[in-house]
Amino acid sequence: MKRIISIAALLILFHTSVHSQVYTTRTGFIGFYSKTPLEDIRAENNQVFAAIDPGKKNIAFSLLLRGFVFTKELMQEHFNENYVESDKYPKAVFSGYFAGDVNLSKDGVYKVMVKGNLTLHNTIHPLETPATIEVKGGKLLGQAEFKVKPEDHNISIPSLVRDKIAQEMRVDVKIECSTNK
C-alpha cells in the first residue's frame, strides 16, 4: 500500500499536459561505493523507479533500501539494521528538476544539471550534480554520479567501524526510461 501511495505521489508530481510525456522505468540502477584502506563496500540496486518529464524538466527516483545487494551478506545486514534502519525508513526518494535543453526529436547526448532534494533516513538534503541525458531510439538514458555523506542524513556510524566506511559514498545512477504509449 505504501508503495502504491509513493508511486501515486511521484505521478502527481509529473501530471502532464497534452504536450508533455513522462518517461519511466522500474528497473533503474543505483549503486554506491565506499573505498577505504581497510575495506571496500559496494552495493547495487536494480529495482529503482525513475520518472523524467522532459517538457517540465522534472525528474524523480524512488527505491527500497532493502533492494541493495552487497558483496558481503554481513555488510547488507548491518546496512539495513544498524545504519539506514530499513524497517523504519524503507525508501530513498529524490525529487527535483534538470537545467539544460534536451531535443527529443533527435538522438544525442545532452549535458544537464540536476537539482533537487534527496530524502534518506527521513532526512531531506539538497542535491545538485551534473548528469547526462541521452535520447536514443525514443528512449531517455540518464546517467549521474554524486557523493553522499551519511551524517547529512543523520546516519550514525559507530566509532568501532568508522575507519572501514568512507566519509563520503560515491553514488552512480543509470536509467533507461521509455513512454507508456
PDB file of C-alpha atoms in Angstrom:
ATOM      1  CA  MET A   1       0.000   0.000   0.000  1.00  0.00           C
ATOM      2  CA  LYS A   2       2.836   2.402   0.887  1.00  0.00           C
ATOM      3  CA  ARG A   3       4.470   1.602  -2.459  1.00  0.00           C
ATOM      4  CA  ILE A   4       1.271   2.482  -4.338  1.00  0.00           C
ATOM      5  CA  ILE A   5       0.951   5.760  -2.442  1.00  0.00           C
ATOM      6  CA  SER A   6       4.604   6.629  -3.164  1.00  0.00           C
ATOM      7  CA  ILE A   7       4.229   5.909  -6.860  1.00  0.00           C
ATOM      8  CA  ALA A   8       0.973   7.888  -6.961  1.00  0.00           C
ATOM      9  CA  ALA A   9       2.717  10.848  -5.294  1.00  0.00           C
ATOM     10  CA  LEU A  10       5.509  10.749  -7.880  1.00  0.00           C
ATOM     11  CA  LEU A  11       2.997  10.557 -10.724  1.00  0.00           C
ATOM     12  CA  ILE A  12       1.097  13.556  -9.346  1.00  0.00           C
ATOM     13  CA  LEU A  13       4.401  15.436  -9.454  1.00  0.00           C
ATOM     14  CA  PHE A  14       4.524  14.529 -13.125  1.00  0.00           C
ATOM     15  CA  HIS A  15       0.924  15.419 -14.014  1.00  0.00           C
ATOM     16  CA  THR A  16       1.287  16.054 -17.703  1.00  0.00           C
ATOM     17  CA  SER A  17      -0.277  18.282 -20.261  1.00  0.00           C
ATOM     18  CA  VAL A  18      -1.053  17.272 -23.841  1.00  0.00           C
ATOM     19  CA  HIS A  19       2.420  18.397 -24.967  1.00  0.00           C
ATOM     20  CA  SER A  20       4.439  16.626 -22.306  1.00  0.00           C
ATOM     21  CA  GLN A  21       5.235  12.920 -21.996  1.00  0.00           C
ATOM     22  CA  VAL A  22       6.637  11.208 -18.940  1.00  0.00           C
ATOM     23  CA  TYR A  23       9.378   8.624 -19.429  1.00  0.00           C
ATOM     24  CA  THR A  24       9.595   5.963 -16.706  1.00  0.00           C
ATOM     25  CA  THR A  25      11.323   2.781 -15.633  1.00  0.00           C
ATOM     26  CA  ARG A  26      11.048   0.355 -12.745  1.00  0.00           C
ATOM     27  CA  THR A  27      14.424  -1.225 -13.442  1.00  0.00           C
ATOM     28  CA  GLY A  28      16.811   1.678 -12.972  1.00  0.00           C
ATOM     29  CA  PHE A  29      20.216   1.161 -11.367  1.00  0.00           C
ATOM     30  CA  ILE A  30      21.707   2.910  -8.352  1.00  0.00           C
ATOM     31  CA  GLY A  31      24.962   1.711  -6.824  1.00  0.00           C
ATOM     32  CA  PHE A  32      27.055   3.120  -4.034  1.00  0.00           C
ATOM     33  CA  TYR A  33      30.709   2.631  -3.236  1.00  0.00           C
ATOM     34  CA  SER A  34      32.845   3.278  -0.190  1.00  0.00           C
ATOM     35  CA  LYS A  35      36.613   2.887  -0.505  1.00  0.00           C
ATOM     36  CA  THR A  36      38.978   2.988   2.466  1.00  0.00           C
ATOM     37  CA  PRO A  37      42.397   1.432   3.112  1.00  0.00           C
ATOM     38  CA  LEU A  38      40.705  -1.086   5.445  1.00  0.00           C
ATOM     39  CA  GLU A  39      37.719  -2.169   3.365  1.00  0.00           C
ATOM     40  CA  ASP A  40      35.754  -1.505   0.194  1.00  0.00           C
ATOM     41  CA  ILE A  41      31.974  -1.547   0.309  1.00  0.00           C
ATOM     42  CA  ARG A  42      29.859  -1.929  -2.811  1.00  0.00           C
ATOM     43  CA  ALA A  43      26.085  -2.258  -3.118  1.00  0.00           C
ATOM     44  CA  GLU A  44      23.746  -2.229  -6.105  1.00  0.00           C
ATOM     45  CA  ASN A  45      20.005  -1.848  -6.570  1.00  0.00           C
ATOM     46  CA  ASN A  46      18.374  -2.673  -9.919  1.00  0.00           C
ATOM     47  CA  GLN A  47      14.796  -2.014  -8.801  1.00  0.00           C
ATOM     48  CA  VAL A  48      14.790   1.773  -8.980  1.00  0.00           C
ATOM     49  CA  PHE A  49      11.643   3.589 -10.105  1.00  0.00           C
ATOM     50  CA  ALA A  50      12.552   6.676 -12.123  1.00  0.00           C
ATOM     51  CA  ALA A  51      10.464   9.261 -13.964  1.00  0.00           C
ATOM     52  CA  ILE A  52      11.580  12.060 -16.278  1.00  0.00           C
ATOM     53  CA  ASP A  53       9.266  14.707 -17.701  1.00  0.00           C
ATOM     54  CA  PRO A  54      11.419  16.482 -20.306  1.00  0.00           C
ATOM     55  CA  GLY A  55       8.706  19.066 -21.037  1.00  0.00           C
ATOM     56  CA  LYS A  56       8.565  20.276 -17.448  1.00  0.00           C
ATOM     57  CA  LYS A  57      12.185  19.236 -16.771  1.00  0.00           C
ATOM     58  CA  ASN A  58      11.133  17.247 -13.682  1.00  0.00           C
ATOM     59  CA  ILE A  59      12.996  14.162 -12.530  1.00  0.00           C
ATOM     60  CA  ALA A  60      12.361  11.746  -9.665  1.00  0.00           C
ATOM     61  CA  PHE A  61      13.672   8.458  -8.282  1.00  0.00           C
ATOM     62  CA  SER A  62      12.368   6.118  -5.619  1.00  0.00           C
ATOM     63  CA  LEU A  63      13.871   2.898  -4.305  1.00  0.00           C
ATOM     64  CA  LEU A  64      13.501   0.454  -1.458  1.00  0.00           C
ATOM     65  CA  LEU A  65      16.689   0.388   0.606  1.00  0.00           C
ATOM     66  CA  ARG A  66      16.353  -3.366   1.144  1.00  0.00           C
ATOM     67  CA  GLY A  67      16.794  -3.689  -2.621  1.00  0.00           C
ATOM     68  CA  PHE A  68      20.535  -3.031  -2.280  1.00  0.00           C
ATOM     69  CA  VAL A  69      22.613  -6.172  -2.726  1.00  0.00           C
ATOM     70  CA  PHE A  70      26.089  -6.134  -1.163  1.00  0.00           C
ATOM     71  CA  THR A  71      29.181  -8.159  -1.972  1.00  0.00           C
ATOM     72  CA  LYS A  72      29.149  -9.467   1.618  1.00  0.00           C
ATOM     73  CA  GLU A  73      25.952 -10.596   3.331  1.00  0.00           C
ATOM     74  CA  LEU A  74      27.038  -9.235   6.723  1.00  0.00           C
ATOM     75  CA  MET A  75      27.501  -5.754   5.219  1.00  0.00           C
ATOM     76  CA  GLN A  76      23.958  -5.911   3.852  1.00  0.00           C
ATOM     77  CA  GLU A  77      22.603  -6.888   7.266  1.00  0.00           C
ATOM     78  CA  HIS A  78      24.470  -4.059   9.037  1.00  0.00           C
ATOM     79  CA  PHE A  79      23.391  -1.541   6.377  1.00  0.00           C
ATOM     80  CA  ASN A  80      19.697  -2.393   6.772  1.00  0.00           C
ATOM     81  CA  GLU A  81      19.545  -2.950  10.532  1.00  0.00           C
ATOM     82  CA  ASN A  82      22.132  -0.577  12.007  1.00  0.00           C
ATOM     83  CA  TYR A  83      22.678   2.303   9.595  1.00  0.00           C
ATOM     84  CA  VAL A  84      19.709   3.158   7.352  1.00  0.00           C
ATOM     85  CA  GLU A  85      17.203   1.294   9.545  1.00  0.00           C
ATOM     86  CA  SER A  86      15.293  -0.039   6.542  1.00  0.00           C
ATOM     87  CA  ASP A  87      12.358  -1.297   8.604  1.00  0.00           C
ATOM     88  CA  LYS A  88      11.764   2.197   9.988  1.00  0.00           C
ATOM     89  CA  TYR A  89      12.810   4.181   6.873  1.00  0.00           C
ATOM     90  CA  PRO A  90      12.250   1.808   3.926  1.00  0.00           C
ATOM     91  CA  LYS A  91      12.806   4.183   0.993  1.00  0.00           C
ATOM     92  CA  ALA A  92      15.094   6.765  -0.502  1.00  0.00           C
ATOM     93  CA  VAL A  93      13.491   9.362  -2.783  1.00  0.00           C
ATOM     94  CA  PHE A  94      14.925  12.088  -4.999  1.00  0.00           C
ATOM     95  CA  SER A  95      12.665  14.758  -6.442  1.00  0.00           C
ATOM     96  CA  GLY A  96      13.872  17.676  -8.498  1.00  0.00           C
ATOM     97  CA  TYR A  97      14.440  19.129 -11.933  1.00  0.00           C
ATOM     98  CA  PHE A  98      17.149  19.463 -14.538  1.00  0.00           C
ATOM     99  CA  ALA A  99      18.543  22.560 -16.220  1.00  0.00           C
ATOM    100  CA  GLY A 100      19.597  22.245 -19.833  1.00  0.00           C
ATOM    101  CA  ASP A 101      17.972  21.521 -23.165  1.00  0.00           C
ATOM    102  CA  VAL A 102      17.128  18.017 -24.386  1.00  0.00           C
ATOM    103  CA  ASN A 103      15.992  17.645 -28.013  1.00  0.00           C
ATOM    104  CA  LEU A 104      13.570  14.707 -28.060  1.00  0.00           C
ATOM    105  CA  SER A 105      13.257  14.765 -31.854  1.00  0.00           C
ATOM    106  CA  LYS A 106      16.897  13.824 -32.434  1.00  0.00           C
ATOM    107  CA  ASP A 107      19.166  11.182 -30.922  1.00  0.00           C
ATOM    108  CA  GLY A 108      22.029  12.721 -28.979  1.00  0.00           C
ATOM    109  CA  VAL A 109      23.729  13.155 -25.617  1.00  0.00           C
ATOM    110  CA  TYR A 110      22.859  16.231 -23.565  1.00  0.00           C
ATOM    111  CA  LYS A 111      24.677  17.547 -20.508  1.00  0.00           C
ATOM    112  CA  VAL A 112      22.326  18.823 -17.808  1.00  0.00           C
ATOM    113  CA  MET A 113      22.499  19.978 -14.203  1.00  0.00           C
ATOM    114  CA  VAL A 114      20.180  18.127 -11.822  1.00  0.00           C
ATOM    115  CA  LYS A 115      18.950  19.925  -8.687  1.00  0.00           C
ATOM    116  CA  GLY A 116      16.547  18.744  -6.029  1.00  0.00           C
ATOM    117  CA  ASN A 117      16.178  17.042  -2.671  1.00  0.00           C
ATOM    118  CA  LEU A 118      17.296  13.589  -1.597  1.00  0.00           C
ATOM    119  CA  THR A 119      15.243  12.093   1.212  1.00  0.00           C
ATOM    120  CA  LEU A 120      17.056   9.299   3.042  1.00  0.00           C
ATOM    121  CA  HIS A 121      16.644   8.093   6.624  1.00  0.00           C
ATOM    122  CA  ASN A 122      13.737  10.541   6.979  1.00  0.00           C
ATOM    123  CA  THR A 123      16.113  13.458   6.345  1.00  0.00           C
ATOM    124  CA  ILE A 124      15.868  15.804   3.371  1.00  0.00           C
ATOM    125  CA  HIS A 125      19.139  17.138   1.957  1.00  0.00           C
ATOM    126  CA  PRO A 126      19.640  19.278  -1.172  1.00  0.00           C
ATOM    127  CA  LEU A 127      21.492  17.681  -4.056  1.00  0.00           C
ATOM    128  CA  GLU A 128      22.995  19.236  -7.172  1.00  0.00           C
ATOM    129  CA  THR A 129      25.015  17.261  -9.698  1.00  0.00           C
ATOM    130  CA  PRO A 130      25.935  17.239 -13.382  1.00  0.00           C
ATOM    131  CA  ALA A 131      24.302  14.463 -15.395  1.00  0.00           C
ATOM    132  CA  THR A 132      23.763  13.325 -18.956  1.00  0.00           C
ATOM    133  CA  ILE A 133      20.502  12.520 -20.676  1.00  0.00           C
ATOM    134  CA  GLU A 134      20.827  10.592 -23.913  1.00  0.00           C
ATOM    135  CA  VAL A 135      17.976  10.441 -26.415  1.00  0.00           C
ATOM    136  CA  LYS A 136      18.295   7.104 -28.193  1.00  0.00           C
ATOM    137  CA  GLY A 137      15.638   5.383 -30.257  1.00  0.00           C
ATOM    138  CA  GLY A 138      12.749   7.096 -28.492  1.00  0.00           C
ATOM    139  CA  LYS A 139      14.106   6.338 -25.018  1.00  0.00           C
ATOM    140  CA  LEU A 140      15.860   8.527 -22.449  1.00  0.00           C
ATOM    141  CA  LEU A 141      19.038   7.161 -20.883  1.00  0.00           C
ATOM    142  CA  GLY A 142      20.186   9.031 -17.805  1.00  0.00           C
ATOM    143  CA  GLN A 143      23.496   8.868 -16.003  1.00  0.00           C
ATOM    144  CA  ALA A 144      24.908  10.708 -12.990  1.00  0.00           C
ATOM    145  CA  GLU A 145      27.492  10.361 -10.248  1.00  0.00           C
ATOM    146  CA  PHE A 146      27.472  12.220  -6.944  1.00  0.00           C
ATOM    147  CA  LYS A 147      28.614  11.947  -3.308  1.00  0.00           C
ATOM    148  CA  VAL A 148      26.507  11.372  -0.207  1.00  0.00           C
ATOM    149  CA  LYS A 149      27.705  11.834   3.368  1.00  0.00           C
ATOM    150  CA  PRO A 150      25.973   9.611   5.957  1.00  0.00           C
ATOM    151  CA  GLU A 151      25.888  12.458   8.506  1.00  0.00           C
ATOM    152  CA  ASP A 152      23.918  14.643   6.041  1.00  0.00           C
ATOM    153  CA  HIS A 153      21.063  12.181   6.548  1.00  0.00           C
ATOM    154  CA  ASN A 154      21.501  11.591  10.293  1.00  0.00           C
ATOM    155  CA  ILE A 155      23.007   8.151   9.717  1.00  0.00           C
ATOM    156  CA  SER A 156      25.307   7.321  12.620  1.00  0.00           C
ATOM    157  CA  ILE A 157      28.406   5.229  12.028  1.00  0.00           C
ATOM    158  CA  PRO A 158      29.808   3.710  15.255  1.00  0.00           C
ATOM    159  CA  SER A 159      33.426   4.652  16.024  1.00  0.00           C
ATOM    160  CA  LEU A 160      34.350   0.951  16.074  1.00  0.00           C
ATOM    161  CA  VAL A 161      33.786   0.693  12.301  1.00  0.00           C
ATOM    162  CA  ARG A 162      34.190   4.347  11.275  1.00  0.00           C
ATOM    163  CA  ASP A 163      37.591   3.716   9.651  1.00  0.00           C
ATOM    164  CA  LYS A 164      36.069   0.996   7.459  1.00  0.00           C
ATOM    165  CA  ILE A 165      33.472   3.314   5.919  1.00  0.00           C
ATOM    166  CA  ALA A 166      34.360   6.307   3.749  1.00  0.00           C
ATOM    167  CA  GLN A 167      33.321   9.797   4.859  1.00  0.00           C
ATOM    168  CA  GLU A 168      31.523  10.144   1.511  1.00  0.00           C
ATOM    169  CA  MET A 169      29.870   7.431  -0.561  1.00  0.00           C
ATOM    170  CA  ARG A 170      30.070   7.622  -4.339  1.00  0.00           C
ATOM    171  CA  VAL A 171      26.642   7.051  -5.859  1.00  0.00           C
ATOM    172  CA  ASP A 172      26.167   6.016  -9.502  1.00  0.00           C
ATOM    173  CA  VAL A 173      22.819   6.307 -11.277  1.00  0.00           C
ATOM    174  CA  LYS A 174      21.939   4.703 -14.630  1.00  0.00           C
ATOM    175  CA  ILE A 175      18.424   4.622 -16.025  1.00  0.00           C
ATOM    176  CA  GLU A 176      16.708   3.773 -19.291  1.00  0.00           C
ATOM    177  CA  CYS A 177      13.228   5.294 -19.458  1.00  0.00           C
ATOM    178  CA  SER A 178      10.506   4.968 -22.061  1.00  0.00           C
ATOM    179  CA  THR A 179       6.983   6.297 -22.523  1.00  0.00           C
ATOM    180  CA  ASN A 180       3.882   4.220 -21.900  1.00  0.00           C
ATOM    181  CA  LYS A 181       2.270   4.701 -25.279  1.00  0.00           C
TER     182      LYS A 181
END
